[in-house]
PDB file of C-alpha atoms and ligand atoms in Angstrom:
ATOM      1  CA  MET M  70     -13.750  -3.500   6.622  1.00 94.00           C
ATOM      2  CA  ASN M  71     -15.498  -6.219   8.653  1.00 96.00           C
ATOM      3  CA  ASN M  72     -12.648  -8.703   9.092  1.00 98.00           C
ATOM      4  CA  LEU M  73      -8.945  -9.099   8.350  1.00 98.00           C
ATOM      5  CA  LEU M  74      -8.563 -12.591   6.964  1.00 98.00           C
ATOM      6  CA  SER M  75      -5.802 -12.034   4.397  1.00 98.00           C
ATOM      7  CA  ILE M  76      -3.731  -9.395   2.628  1.00 98.00           C
ATOM      8  CA  GLN M  77      -5.377 -10.696  -0.547  1.00 98.00           C
ATOM      9  CA  GLN M  78      -8.725  -9.225   0.524  1.00 98.00           C
ATOM     10  CA  LEU M  79      -7.317  -5.704   1.013  1.00 98.00           C
ATOM     11  CA  LYS M  80      -7.354  -2.924  -1.555  1.00 98.00           C
ATOM     12  CA  GLU M  81      -4.282  -0.698  -1.900  1.00 98.00           C
ATOM     13  CA  GLU M  82      -6.041   2.208  -0.203  1.00 98.00           C
ATOM     14  CA  GLU M  83      -7.055   0.016   2.739  1.00 98.00           C
ATOM     15  CA  ILE M  84      -3.443  -1.049   3.313  1.00 98.00           C
ATOM     16  CA  VAL M  85      -2.279   2.575   3.060  1.00 98.00           C
ATOM     17  CA  ALA M  86      -4.942   3.660   5.572  1.00 98.00           C
ATOM     18  CA  LEU M  87      -4.112   0.853   8.036  1.00 98.00           C
ATOM     19  CA  LEU M  88      -0.419   1.783   7.924  1.00 98.00           C
ATOM     20  CA  ALA M  89      -1.136   5.477   8.422  1.00 98.00           C
ATOM     21  CA  ASP M  90      -3.319   4.675  11.409  1.00 98.00           C
ATOM     22  CA  GLY M  91      -0.642   2.369  12.802  1.00 98.00           C
ATOM     23  CA  HIS M  92       1.840   5.268  12.763  1.00 98.00           C
ATOM     24  CA  ARG M  93      -0.737   7.532  14.442  1.00 98.00           C
ATOM     25  CA  LEU M  94      -1.478   4.980  17.159  1.00 98.00           C
ATOM     26  CA  LYS M  95       2.230   4.474  17.775  1.00 98.00           C
ATOM     27  CA  ALA M  96       2.751   8.219  18.199  1.00 98.00           C
ATOM     28  CA  GLU M  97      -0.300   8.534  20.460  1.00 98.00           C
ATOM     29  CA  ARG M  98       0.406   5.466  22.604  1.00 98.00           C
ATOM     30  CA  GLY M  99      -0.594   6.085  26.204  1.00 96.00           C
ATOM     31  CA  HIS M 100      -2.896   8.994  25.409  1.00 96.00           C
ATOM     32  CA  HIS M 101      -5.466   7.756  22.890  1.00 95.00           C
ATOM     33  CA  SER M 102      -8.350  10.166  22.487  1.00 92.00           C
ATOM     34  CA  GLN M 103     -10.771   7.371  21.522  1.00 91.00           C
ATOM     35  CA  LEU M 104     -11.150   3.857  22.924  1.00 97.00           C
ATOM     36  CA  PRO M 105     -13.176   1.987  20.302  1.00 98.00           C
ATOM     37  CA  LEU M 106     -13.196  -1.308  22.234  1.00 98.00           C
ATOM     38  CA  ILE M 107     -14.562   0.117  25.463  1.00 98.00           C
ATOM     39  CA  GLY M 108     -16.894  -2.407  27.119  1.00 98.00           C
ATOM     40  CA  GLN M 109     -15.968  -5.130  24.623  1.00 98.00           C
ATOM     41  CA  SER M 110     -14.592  -8.639  25.182  1.00 98.00           C
ATOM     42  CA  TRP M 111     -12.332 -10.097  22.473  1.00 98.00           C
ATOM     43  CA  GLY M 112     -11.338 -13.736  22.152  1.00 98.00           C
ATOM     44  CA  LEU M 113      -7.891 -14.970  21.137  1.00 98.00           C
ATOM     45  CA  ILE M 114      -8.291 -18.511  19.824  1.00 98.00           C
ATOM     46  CA  PHE M 115      -4.850 -20.050  19.352  1.00 98.00           C
ATOM     47  CA  SER M 116      -4.116 -23.567  18.064  1.00 98.00           C
ATOM     48  CA  LYS M 117      -0.407 -22.815  17.624  1.00 98.00           C
ATOM     49  CA  SER M 118       2.294 -21.284  19.836  1.00 98.00           C
ATOM     50  CA  SER M 119       2.806 -17.524  19.895  1.00 98.00           C
ATOM     51  CA  THR M 120       4.763 -14.875  21.743  1.00 98.00           C
ATOM     52  CA  ARG M 121       4.487 -11.679  19.681  1.00 98.00           C
ATOM     53  CA  THR M 122       0.999 -12.117  18.269  1.00 98.00           C
ATOM     54  CA  ARG M 123      -0.593 -13.178  21.530  1.00 98.00           C
ATOM     55  CA  VAL M 124       1.046 -10.482  23.653  1.00 98.00           C
ATOM     56  CA  SER M 125       0.536  -7.679  21.113  1.00 98.00           C
ATOM     57  CA  PHE M 126      -3.160  -8.515  20.756  1.00 98.00           C
ATOM     58  CA  GLU M 127      -3.706  -8.810  24.513  1.00 98.00           C
ATOM     59  CA  VAL M 128      -1.958  -5.492  25.137  1.00 98.00           C
ATOM     60  CA  GLY M 129      -3.492  -3.776  22.099  1.00 98.00           C
ATOM     61  CA  ILE M 130      -7.058  -4.796  23.008  1.00 98.00           C
ATOM     62  CA  ARG M 131      -6.536  -3.493  26.565  1.00 98.00           C
ATOM     63  CA  GLU M 132      -5.015  -0.232  25.343  1.00 98.00           C
ATOM     64  CA  LEU M 133      -8.090   0.333  23.152  1.00 98.00           C
ATOM     65  CA  GLY M 134     -10.423  -0.170  26.106  1.00 98.00           C
ATOM     66  CA  GLY M 135     -11.383  -3.840  25.618  1.00 98.00           C
ATOM     67  CA  SER M 136     -10.822  -7.063  27.559  1.00 98.00           C
ATOM     68  CA  PRO M 137      -8.894  -9.877  25.876  1.00 98.00           C
ATOM     69  CA  MET M 138      -9.662 -13.517  26.626  1.00 98.00           C
ATOM     70  CA  PHE M 139      -7.033 -16.074  25.649  1.00 98.00           C
ATOM     71  CA  LEU M 140      -8.631 -19.329  24.475  1.00 98.00           C
ATOM     72  CA  SER M 141      -6.110 -22.063  23.786  1.00 97.00           C
ATOM     73  CA  THR M 142      -7.610 -24.817  21.691  1.00 96.00           C
ATOM     74  CA  HIS M 143      -6.077 -27.219  24.217  1.00 94.00           C
ATOM     75  CA  ASP M 144      -8.619 -25.918  26.719  1.00 96.00           C
ATOM     76  CA  ILE M 145     -11.766 -25.241  24.726  1.00 97.00           C
ATOM     77  CA  GLN M 146     -13.999 -27.852  23.080  1.00 97.00           C
ATOM     78  CA  LEU M 147     -12.698 -26.888  19.619  1.00 97.00           C
ATOM     79  CA  GLY M 148      -9.588 -28.900  20.524  1.00 96.00           C
ATOM     80  CA  ARG M 149     -11.770 -31.954  21.220  1.00 96.00           C
ATOM     81  CA  GLY M 150     -13.475 -31.771  17.856  1.00 97.00           C
ATOM     82  CA  GLU M 151     -16.326 -29.289  18.259  1.00 98.00           C
ATOM     83  CA  PRO M 152     -16.792 -27.809  14.774  1.00 98.00           C
ATOM     84  CA  ILE M 153     -15.517 -24.294  14.107  1.00 98.00           C
ATOM     85  CA  LYS M 154     -18.969 -23.245  12.913  1.00 98.00           C
ATOM     86  CA  ASP M 155     -20.546 -24.227  16.238  1.00 98.00           C
ATOM     87  CA  THR M 156     -17.770 -22.529  18.231  1.00 98.00           C
ATOM     88  CA  ALA M 157     -18.280 -19.439  16.068  1.00 98.00           C
ATOM     89  CA  ARG M 158     -22.049 -19.351  16.626  1.00 98.00           C
ATOM     90  CA  VAL M 159     -21.580 -19.581  20.387  1.00 98.00           C
ATOM     91  CA  LEU M 160     -18.833 -16.977  20.667  1.00 98.00           C
ATOM     92  CA  GLY M 161     -20.597 -14.678  18.208  1.00 98.00           C
ATOM     93  CA  ARG M 162     -23.411 -14.342  20.756  1.00 98.00           C
ATOM     94  CA  MET M 163     -21.107 -13.601  23.678  1.00 98.00           C
ATOM     95  CA  ILE M 164     -18.078 -11.623  22.596  1.00 98.00           C
ATOM     96  CA  HIS M 165     -17.381  -8.708  20.289  1.00 98.00           C
ATOM     97  CA  GLY M 166     -14.479  -9.871  18.157  1.00 98.00           C
ATOM     98  CA  VAL M 167     -11.958 -12.625  17.690  1.00 98.00           C
ATOM     99  CA  THR M 168      -8.431 -13.174  16.509  1.00 98.00           C
ATOM    100  CA  ILE M 169      -7.559 -16.711  15.463  1.00 98.00           C
ATOM    101  CA  ARG M 170      -4.252 -18.538  14.940  1.00 98.00           C
ATOM    102  CA  THR M 171      -4.828 -21.872  13.294  1.00 98.00           C
ATOM    103  CA  PHE M 172      -3.910 -24.167  10.416  1.00 98.00           C
ATOM    104  CA  ALA M 173      -6.557 -23.952   7.677  1.00 98.00           C
ATOM    105  CA  GLN M 174      -7.461 -20.606   6.131  1.00 98.00           C
ATOM    106  CA  SER M 175     -11.008 -21.965   5.765  1.00 98.00           C
ATOM    107  CA  ASP M 176     -11.288 -22.025   9.579  1.00 98.00           C
ATOM    108  CA  VAL M 177     -10.871 -18.256   9.902  1.00 98.00           C
ATOM    109  CA  GLU M 178     -13.217 -17.740   6.963  1.00 98.00           C
ATOM    110  CA  ASP M 179     -15.826 -20.052   8.489  1.00 98.00           C
ATOM    111  CA  PHE M 180     -15.456 -18.396  11.874  1.00 98.00           C
ATOM    112  CA  ALA M 181     -16.081 -14.967  10.353  1.00 98.00           C
ATOM    113  CA  GLN M 182     -19.092 -16.223   8.434  1.00 98.00           C
ATOM    114  CA  TYR M 183     -20.774 -18.147  11.254  1.00 98.00           C
ATOM    115  CA  SER M 184     -19.968 -15.808  14.132  1.00 98.00           C
ATOM    116  CA  GLY M 185     -20.902 -12.531  12.448  1.00 98.00           C
ATOM    117  CA  ILE M 186     -18.352 -10.731  14.650  1.00 98.00           C
ATOM    118  CA  PRO M 187     -15.101  -9.037  13.525  1.00 98.00           C
ATOM    119  CA  THR M 188     -12.515 -11.753  12.909  1.00 98.00           C
ATOM    120  CA  ILE M 189      -8.754 -11.370  12.457  1.00 98.00           C
ATOM    121  CA  ASN M 190      -6.348 -13.925  11.034  1.00 98.00           C
ATOM    122  CA  ALA M 191      -3.507 -14.185  13.568  1.00 99.00           C
ATOM    123  CA  LEU M 192      -1.692 -16.656  11.250  1.00 99.00           C
ATOM    124  CA  THR M 193      -2.831 -19.617   9.204  1.00 98.00           C
ATOM    125  CA  ASP M 194      -0.865 -21.979   6.978  1.00 98.00           C
ATOM    126  CA  GLU M 195      -1.928 -19.706   4.110  1.00 98.00           C
ATOM    127  CA  GLU M 196      -1.276 -16.139   5.316  1.00 98.00           C
ATOM    128  CA  HIS M 197       0.053 -13.978   8.140  1.00 98.00           C
ATOM    129  CA  PRO M 198      -1.536 -10.597   7.351  1.00 98.00           C
ATOM    130  CA  CYS M 199      -0.866  -8.924  10.727  1.00 98.00           C
ATOM    131  CA  GLN M 200       2.859  -9.546  10.399  1.00 99.00           C
ATOM    132  CA  ILE M 201       2.997  -8.038   6.929  1.00 98.00           C
ATOM    133  CA  LEU M 202       1.276  -4.847   8.103  1.00 98.00           C
ATOM    134  CA  ALA M 203       3.916  -4.477  10.844  1.00 98.00           C
ATOM    135  CA  ASP M 204       6.681  -5.153   8.309  1.00 98.00           C
ATOM    136  CA  LEU M 205       5.346  -2.545   5.874  1.00 98.00           C
ATOM    137  CA  MET M 206       5.047  -0.055   8.732  1.00 98.00           C
ATOM    138  CA  THR M 207       8.676  -0.683   9.670  1.00 98.00           C
ATOM    139  CA  ILE M 208       9.833  -0.183   6.079  1.00 98.00           C
ATOM    140  CA  GLU M 209       7.933   3.117   5.939  1.00 98.00           C
ATOM    141  CA  GLU M 210       9.582   4.247   9.178  1.00 98.00           C
ATOM    142  CA  ILE M 211      13.065   3.424   7.963  1.00 97.00           C
ATOM    143  CA  PHE M 212      12.904   4.534   4.351  1.00 97.00           C
ATOM    144  CA  GLY M 213      10.074   7.094   4.488  1.00 95.00           C
ATOM    145  CA  VAL M 214       8.568   5.357   1.451  1.00 85.00           C
ATOM    146  CA  ASN M 215       7.158   7.817  -1.095  1.00 86.00           C
ATOM    147  CA  SER M 216       6.555   5.253  -3.758  1.00 93.00           C
ATOM    148  CA  TRP M 217       6.270   1.537  -3.103  1.00 97.00           C
ATOM    149  CA  LYS M 218       6.588   0.977  -6.840  1.00 97.00           C
ATOM    150  CA  SER M 219      10.271   1.946  -6.846  1.00 96.00           C
ATOM    151  CA  MET M 220      11.181  -0.541  -4.111  1.00 97.00           C
ATOM    152  CA  LYS M 221      12.630  -4.041  -4.385  1.00 98.00           C
ATOM    153  CA  ILE M 222      11.978  -6.436  -1.500  1.00 98.00           C
ATOM    154  CA  ALA M 223      13.435  -9.938  -1.321  1.00 98.00           C
ATOM    155  CA  PHE M 224      12.140 -12.931   0.607  1.00 98.00           C
ATOM    156  CA  LEU M 225      14.534 -15.854   1.045  1.00 98.00           C
ATOM    157  CA  GLY M 226      13.858 -19.382   2.179  1.00 98.00           C
ATOM    158  CA  ASP M 227      10.503 -21.138   2.217  1.00 98.00           C
ATOM    159  CA  VAL M 228       8.883 -18.997  -0.444  1.00 98.00           C
ATOM    160  CA  ASP M 229       5.659 -21.004  -0.347  1.00 98.00           C
ATOM    161  CA  ASN M 230       4.831 -20.407   3.315  1.00 98.00           C
ATOM    162  CA  ASN M 231       2.320 -18.091   4.976  1.00 98.00           C
ATOM    163  CA  MET M 232       4.737 -15.137   5.135  1.00 98.00           C
ATOM    164  CA  ALA M 233       5.710 -15.501   1.491  1.00 98.00           C
ATOM    165  CA  HIS M 234       2.061 -15.637   0.424  1.00 98.00           C
ATOM    166  CA  SER M 235       1.210 -12.480   2.365  1.00 98.00           C
ATOM    167  CA  TRP M 236       4.256 -10.735   0.859  1.00 98.00           C
ATOM    168  CA  MET M 237       3.041 -11.748  -2.594  1.00 98.00           C
ATOM    169  CA  TRP M 238      -0.349 -10.154  -2.057  1.00 98.00           C
ATOM    170  CA  ALA M 239       1.269  -7.033  -0.598  1.00 98.00           C
ATOM    171  CA  ALA M 240       3.437  -6.728  -3.742  1.00 98.00           C
ATOM    172  CA  LYS M 241       0.399  -7.170  -5.944  1.00 98.00           C
ATOM    173  CA  ARG M 242      -1.542  -4.471  -4.109  1.00 98.00           C
ATOM    174  CA  LEU M 243       1.244  -1.909  -3.494  1.00 98.00           C
ATOM    175  CA  GLY M 244       3.256  -2.417  -6.675  1.00 98.00           C
ATOM    176  CA  PHE M 245       6.754  -3.069  -5.306  1.00 98.00           C
ATOM    177  CA  THR M 246       9.021  -5.653  -6.885  1.00 98.00           C
ATOM    178  CA  LEU M 247       9.147  -8.816  -4.802  1.00 98.00           C
ATOM    179  CA  ALA M 248      11.870 -11.375  -5.426  1.00 98.00           C
ATOM    180  CA  LEU M 249      11.245 -14.805  -3.947  1.00 98.00           C
ATOM    181  CA  GLY M 250      14.431 -16.844  -3.636  1.00 98.00           C
ATOM    182  CA  GLY M 251      14.046 -20.472  -2.630  1.00 98.00           C
ATOM    183  CA  PRO M 252      14.623 -24.058  -3.747  1.00 98.00           C
ATOM    184  CA  LYS M 253      12.798 -25.332  -6.818  1.00 97.00           C
ATOM    185  CA  ALA M 254      10.795 -27.871  -4.849  1.00 96.00           C
ATOM    186  CA  TYR M 255       9.476 -25.185  -2.493  1.00 96.00           C
ATOM    187  CA  GLN M 256       8.363 -22.514  -4.965  1.00 98.00           C
ATOM    188  CA  PRO M 257       4.707 -21.417  -4.953  1.00 98.00           C
ATOM    189  CA  SER M 258       2.598 -23.690  -7.138  1.00 97.00           C
ATOM    190  CA  ALA M 259       1.737 -22.730 -10.710  1.00 97.00           C
ATOM    191  CA  GLU M 260      -1.867 -22.488  -9.543  1.00 97.00           C
ATOM    192  CA  TYR M 261      -0.968 -19.980  -6.813  1.00 97.00           C
ATOM    193  CA  ARG M 262       1.184 -17.952  -9.203  1.00 97.00           C
ATOM    194  CA  SER M 263      -1.586 -17.749 -11.716  1.00 97.00           C
ATOM    195  CA  LYS M 264      -4.097 -16.823  -9.022  1.00 97.00           C
ATOM    196  CA  ILE M 265      -1.871 -13.941  -7.971  1.00 97.00           C
ATOM    197  CA  ASP M 266      -1.127 -12.973 -11.580  1.00 98.00           C
ATOM    198  CA  CYS M 267       1.512 -10.353 -10.778  1.00 98.00           C
ATOM    199  CA  ASP M 268       4.231  -9.367 -13.261  1.00 98.00           C
ATOM    200  CA  HIS M 269       6.457  -7.741 -10.625  1.00 98.00           C
ATOM    201  CA  ILE M 270       7.046 -10.868  -8.560  1.00 98.00           C
ATOM    202  CA  ILE M 271      10.320 -12.592  -9.457  1.00 98.00           C
ATOM    203  CA  TYR M 272      10.499 -16.321  -8.731  1.00 98.00           C
ATOM    204  CA  THR M 273      14.063 -17.560  -8.605  1.00 98.00           C
ATOM    205  CA  THR M 274      16.207 -20.372  -7.261  1.00 98.00           C
ATOM    206  CA  ASP M 275      19.250 -18.059  -7.311  1.00 98.00           C
ATOM    207  CA  PRO M 276      19.632 -16.353  -3.901  1.00 98.00           C
ATOM    208  CA  GLU M 277      21.933 -13.652  -5.296  1.00 98.00           C
ATOM    209  CA  GLU M 278      19.466 -12.766  -8.021  1.00 98.00           C
ATOM    210  CA  ALA M 279      16.764 -12.457  -5.368  1.00 98.00           C
ATOM    211  CA  VAL M 280      18.682 -10.019  -3.169  1.00 98.00           C
ATOM    212  CA  ARG M 281      20.421  -8.072  -5.965  1.00 98.00           C
ATOM    213  CA  GLU M 282      19.886  -4.350  -5.272  1.00 96.00           C
ATOM    214  CA  ALA M 283      17.039  -5.126  -2.886  1.00 98.00           C
ATOM    215  CA  THR M 284      16.652  -2.675  -0.007  1.00 98.00           C
ATOM    216  CA  VAL M 285      14.689  -5.063   2.208  1.00 98.00           C
ATOM    217  CA  ILE M 286      15.802  -8.650   2.750  1.00 98.00           C
ATOM    218  CA  ASN M 287      13.311 -10.842   4.524  1.00 98.00           C
ATOM    219  CA  THR M 288      13.479 -14.340   5.822  1.00 98.00           C
ATOM    220  CA  ASP M 289      11.522 -16.704   8.043  1.00 98.00           C
ATOM    221  CA  THR M 290      11.938 -20.136   9.572  1.00 98.00           C
ATOM    222  CA  TRP M 291      12.344 -22.982   7.094  1.00 98.00           C
ATOM    223  CA  ILE M 292      10.069 -25.166   9.237  1.00 98.00           C
ATOM    224  CA  SER M 293       6.745 -23.512   9.885  1.00 98.00           C
ATOM    225  CA  MET M 294       4.465 -24.536  12.726  1.00 98.00           C
ATOM    226  CA  GLY M 295       2.771 -27.772  11.757  1.00 98.00           C
ATOM    227  CA  GLN M 296       5.754 -28.958   9.654  1.00 98.00           C
ATOM    228  CA  GLU M 297       7.775 -30.350  12.570  1.00 97.00           C
ATOM    229  CA  ALA M 298       7.869 -33.815  10.963  1.00 97.00           C
ATOM    230  CA  GLU M 299      10.035 -32.314   8.200  1.00 96.00           C
ATOM    231  CA  HIS M 300      12.858 -31.410  10.593  1.00 97.00           C
ATOM    232  CA  GLY M 301      16.072 -32.910   9.242  1.00 95.00           C
ATOM    233  CA  THR M 302      14.827 -33.522   5.719  1.00 96.00           C
ATOM    234  CA  LYS M 303      13.721 -30.029   4.738  1.00 96.00           C
ATOM    235  CA  GLU M 304      16.637 -27.885   5.953  1.00 95.00           C
ATOM    236  CA  PRO M 305      19.352 -29.192   3.572  1.00 96.00           C
ATOM    237  CA  HIS M 306      17.413 -27.796   0.593  1.00 97.00           C
ATOM    238  CA  PHE M 307      17.488 -24.315   2.093  1.00 98.00           C
ATOM    239  CA  LEU M 308      21.141 -23.879   3.087  1.00 97.00           C
ATOM    240  CA  PRO M 309      22.001 -21.735  -0.002  1.00 98.00           C
ATOM    241  CA  TYR M 310      19.242 -19.317   1.010  1.00 98.00           C
ATOM    242  CA  GLN M 311      20.611 -18.487   4.452  1.00 98.00           C
ATOM    243  CA  VAL M 312      20.757 -14.725   5.044  1.00 98.00           C
ATOM    244  CA  ASN M 313      24.424 -14.178   5.833  1.00 98.00           C
ATOM    245  CA  ASN M 314      26.988 -11.462   5.248  1.00 98.00           C
ATOM    246  CA  GLN M 315      28.250 -13.037   2.033  1.00 98.00           C
ATOM    247  CA  LEU M 316      24.777 -12.964   0.493  1.00 98.00           C
ATOM    248  CA  LEU M 317      24.109  -9.430   1.720  1.00 98.00           C
ATOM    249  CA  LYS M 318      27.016  -8.156  -0.405  1.00 98.00           C
ATOM    250  CA  ALA M 319      24.709  -8.440  -3.417  1.00 97.00           C
ATOM    251  CA  ALA M 320      21.972  -6.327  -1.777  1.00 98.00           C
ATOM    252  CA  ALA M 321      21.696  -2.529  -1.875  1.00 98.00           C
ATOM    253  CA  SER M 322      24.292  -0.833   0.346  1.00 97.00           C
ATOM    254  CA  ASP M 323      21.558   0.571   2.629  1.00 97.00           C
ATOM    255  CA  ALA M 324      19.577  -2.686   2.756  1.00 98.00           C
ATOM    256  CA  ILE M 325      17.856  -3.753   5.949  1.00 98.00           C
ATOM    257  CA  VAL M 326      17.068  -7.277   7.098  1.00 98.00           C
ATOM    258  CA  LEU M 327      13.641  -8.151   8.478  1.00 98.00           C
ATOM    259  CA  HIS M 328      12.615 -11.325  10.276  1.00 98.00           C
ATOM    260  CA  CYS M 329       9.135 -11.974  11.634  1.00 98.00           C
ATOM    261  CA  LEU M 330      10.683 -14.080  14.453  1.00 98.00           C
ATOM    262  CA  PRO M 331      11.167 -16.491  16.057  1.00 98.00           C
ATOM    263  CA  ALA M 332      14.583 -16.824  14.394  1.00 98.00           C
ATOM    264  CA  TYR M 333      16.672 -19.963  14.128  1.00 98.00           C
ATOM    265  CA  ARG M 334      20.272 -18.767  14.149  1.00 98.00           C
ATOM    266  CA  GLY M 335      22.580 -20.770  11.941  1.00 98.00           C
ATOM    267  CA  MET M 336      19.650 -21.827   9.786  1.00 98.00           C
ATOM    268  CA  GLU M 337      17.734 -19.148   7.847  1.00 98.00           C
ATOM    269  CA  ILE M 338      19.868 -16.338   9.320  1.00 98.00           C
ATOM    270  CA  THR M 339      23.282 -16.136  10.936  1.00 98.00           C
ATOM    271  CA  GLU M 340      23.786 -14.903  14.491  1.00 98.00           C
ATOM    272  CA  GLU M 341      25.962 -12.111  13.089  1.00 98.00           C
ATOM    273  CA  VAL M 342      23.325 -10.778  10.686  1.00 98.00           C
ATOM    274  CA  LEU M 343      20.522 -11.087  13.209  1.00 98.00           C
ATOM    275  CA  GLU M 344      22.450  -9.123  15.822  1.00 98.00           C
ATOM    276  CA  GLN M 345      23.618  -6.529  13.273  1.00 98.00           C
ATOM    277  CA  PHE M 346      20.006  -5.856  12.295  1.00 98.00           C
ATOM    278  CA  ALA M 347      18.520  -6.400  15.772  1.00 98.00           C
ATOM    279  CA  PRO M 348      17.417  -2.751  16.131  1.00 98.00           C
ATOM    280  CA  VAL M 349      15.238  -2.969  13.026  1.00 98.00           C
ATOM    281  CA  ILE M 350      14.078  -6.555  13.666  1.00 99.00           C
ATOM    282  CA  PHE M 351      12.849  -5.688  17.157  1.00 98.00           C
ATOM    283  CA  GLN M 352      11.340  -2.423  15.879  1.00 98.00           C
ATOM    284  CA  GLU M 353       9.449  -4.695  13.472  1.00 99.00           C
ATOM    285  CA  ALA M 354       8.348  -6.875  16.406  1.00 98.00           C
ATOM    286  CA  GLU M 355       7.151  -3.818  18.346  1.00 98.00           C
ATOM    287  CA  ASN M 356       5.186  -2.650  15.329  1.00 98.00           C
ATOM    288  CA  ARG M 357       2.996  -5.733  15.617  1.00 99.00           C
ATOM    289  CA  LEU M 358       1.293  -3.923  18.500  1.00 98.00           C
ATOM    290  CA  HIS M 359       0.687  -0.683  16.615  1.00 98.00           C
ATOM    291  CA  ALA M 360      -0.331  -2.289  13.313  1.00 98.00           C
ATOM    292  CA  GLN M 361      -2.785  -4.609  15.075  1.00 98.00           C
ATOM    293  CA  LYS M 362      -4.322  -1.745  17.027  1.00 98.00           C
ATOM    294  CA  SER M 363      -4.916  -0.105  13.658  1.00 98.00           C
ATOM    295  CA  VAL M 364      -6.690  -3.261  12.450  1.00 98.00           C
ATOM    296  CA  LEU M 365      -8.755  -3.429  15.660  1.00 98.00           C
ATOM    297  CA  CYS M 366      -9.816   0.225  15.211  1.00 98.00           C
ATOM    298  CA  ALA M 367     -10.758  -0.457  11.588  1.00 98.00           C
ATOM    299  CA  ILE M 368     -12.971  -3.472  12.267  1.00 98.00           C
ATOM    300  CA  ALA M 369     -14.429  -2.913  15.744  1.00 97.00           C
ATOM    301  CA  ARG M 370     -18.166  -2.246  15.770  1.00 95.00           C
TER     302      ARG M 370
HETATM  303  N1  LIG T 472       5.973 -13.362  14.233  1.00 86.87           N
HETATM  304  C1  LIG T 472       5.049 -13.964  14.996  1.00 86.87           C
HETATM  305  O1  LIG T 472       3.910 -14.123  14.603  1.00 86.87           O
HETATM  306  O2  LIG T 472       5.505 -14.342  16.219  1.00 86.87           O
HETATM  307  P1  LIG T 472       4.733 -15.281  17.254  1.00 86.87           P
HETATM  308  O3  LIG T 472       4.664 -16.652  16.628  1.00 86.87           O
HETATM  309  O4  LIG T 472       5.576 -15.245  18.481  1.00 86.87           O
HETATM  310  O5  LIG T 472       3.370 -14.725  17.481  1.00 86.87           O
HETATM  311  N1  LIG T 473       6.109 -19.257   8.858  1.00 86.87           N
HETATM  312  C1  LIG T 473       6.151 -19.243  10.305  1.00 86.87           C
HETATM  313  C2  LIG T 473       5.800 -17.903  10.823  1.00 86.87           C
HETATM  314  C3  LIG T 473       5.933 -17.795  12.317  1.00 86.87           C
HETATM  315  C4  LIG T 473       5.528 -16.439  12.828  1.00 86.87           C
HETATM  316  C5  LIG T 473       5.197 -20.287  10.848  1.00 86.87           C
HETATM  317  O1  LIG T 473       4.094 -20.425  10.321  1.00 86.87           O
HETATM  318  O2  LIG T 473       5.570 -20.995  11.802  1.00 86.87           O
END
């Protein structure tokens, strides 16, 4: 594996291996026998805000022996219009790897191509692969998954956003049933559905159908970064898809709730549900560190 640009690019066995290594790194935290990033400098190019992703990469790179360098696009010439391919060719000659949070998926792809150094997608409008690896790790910890194929996972809300897309590819690769519950106007396009071509993804506008007997209920903000202009007009469409105690009655009795965070209480999730599932949601947040260290180990040269 040279880069992590999407869940789409991963084979089932690669996901399984990354998760297994994430568990190992979590267990061995503080006493790693190998430091694959020793002597390396890694850039973190961020065009959007971040708490979890930024901190987990900075800490993870240090814990694997490397030095992280945070590069906000407000400060580097990329933010003033220098092309990504030029930025990539410069950084590719100076540093050893990069993680990028940006808007267009083509930017992370171009960076990987022009820089020639390991490149990680730290969130684009299209996918959020690092988050999904942490989520899958958390599900394995809680349920001790023997067979992904027997599992039903639901995702409620904006089912055409980066998180939903990465969940779709994870379902395709691992074989679990994924139910996407969201308003008609915000379903994945016919083109995207046919690209994914997966017969165990359920697309529904009925929130109860989505969560029925699901053991994992996922949600995310209704307004992703970059969509701020839609505040006020978008939310009313999503109110029926709020994760609340009434909706959870239709889920499996041992169901857990996941949220990639940041959460907007009273919108996609109630305060009550978020606090009830806080132990698992913050376990999920912690797993960003371990899952990303696994990715760093897999792609560092
Ligand atoms: N879930 C997630 O990516 O959080 P941040 O935006 O804080 O990095
Ligand atoms: N869909 C959200 C995820 C935040 C981690 C966004 O893109 O803002």
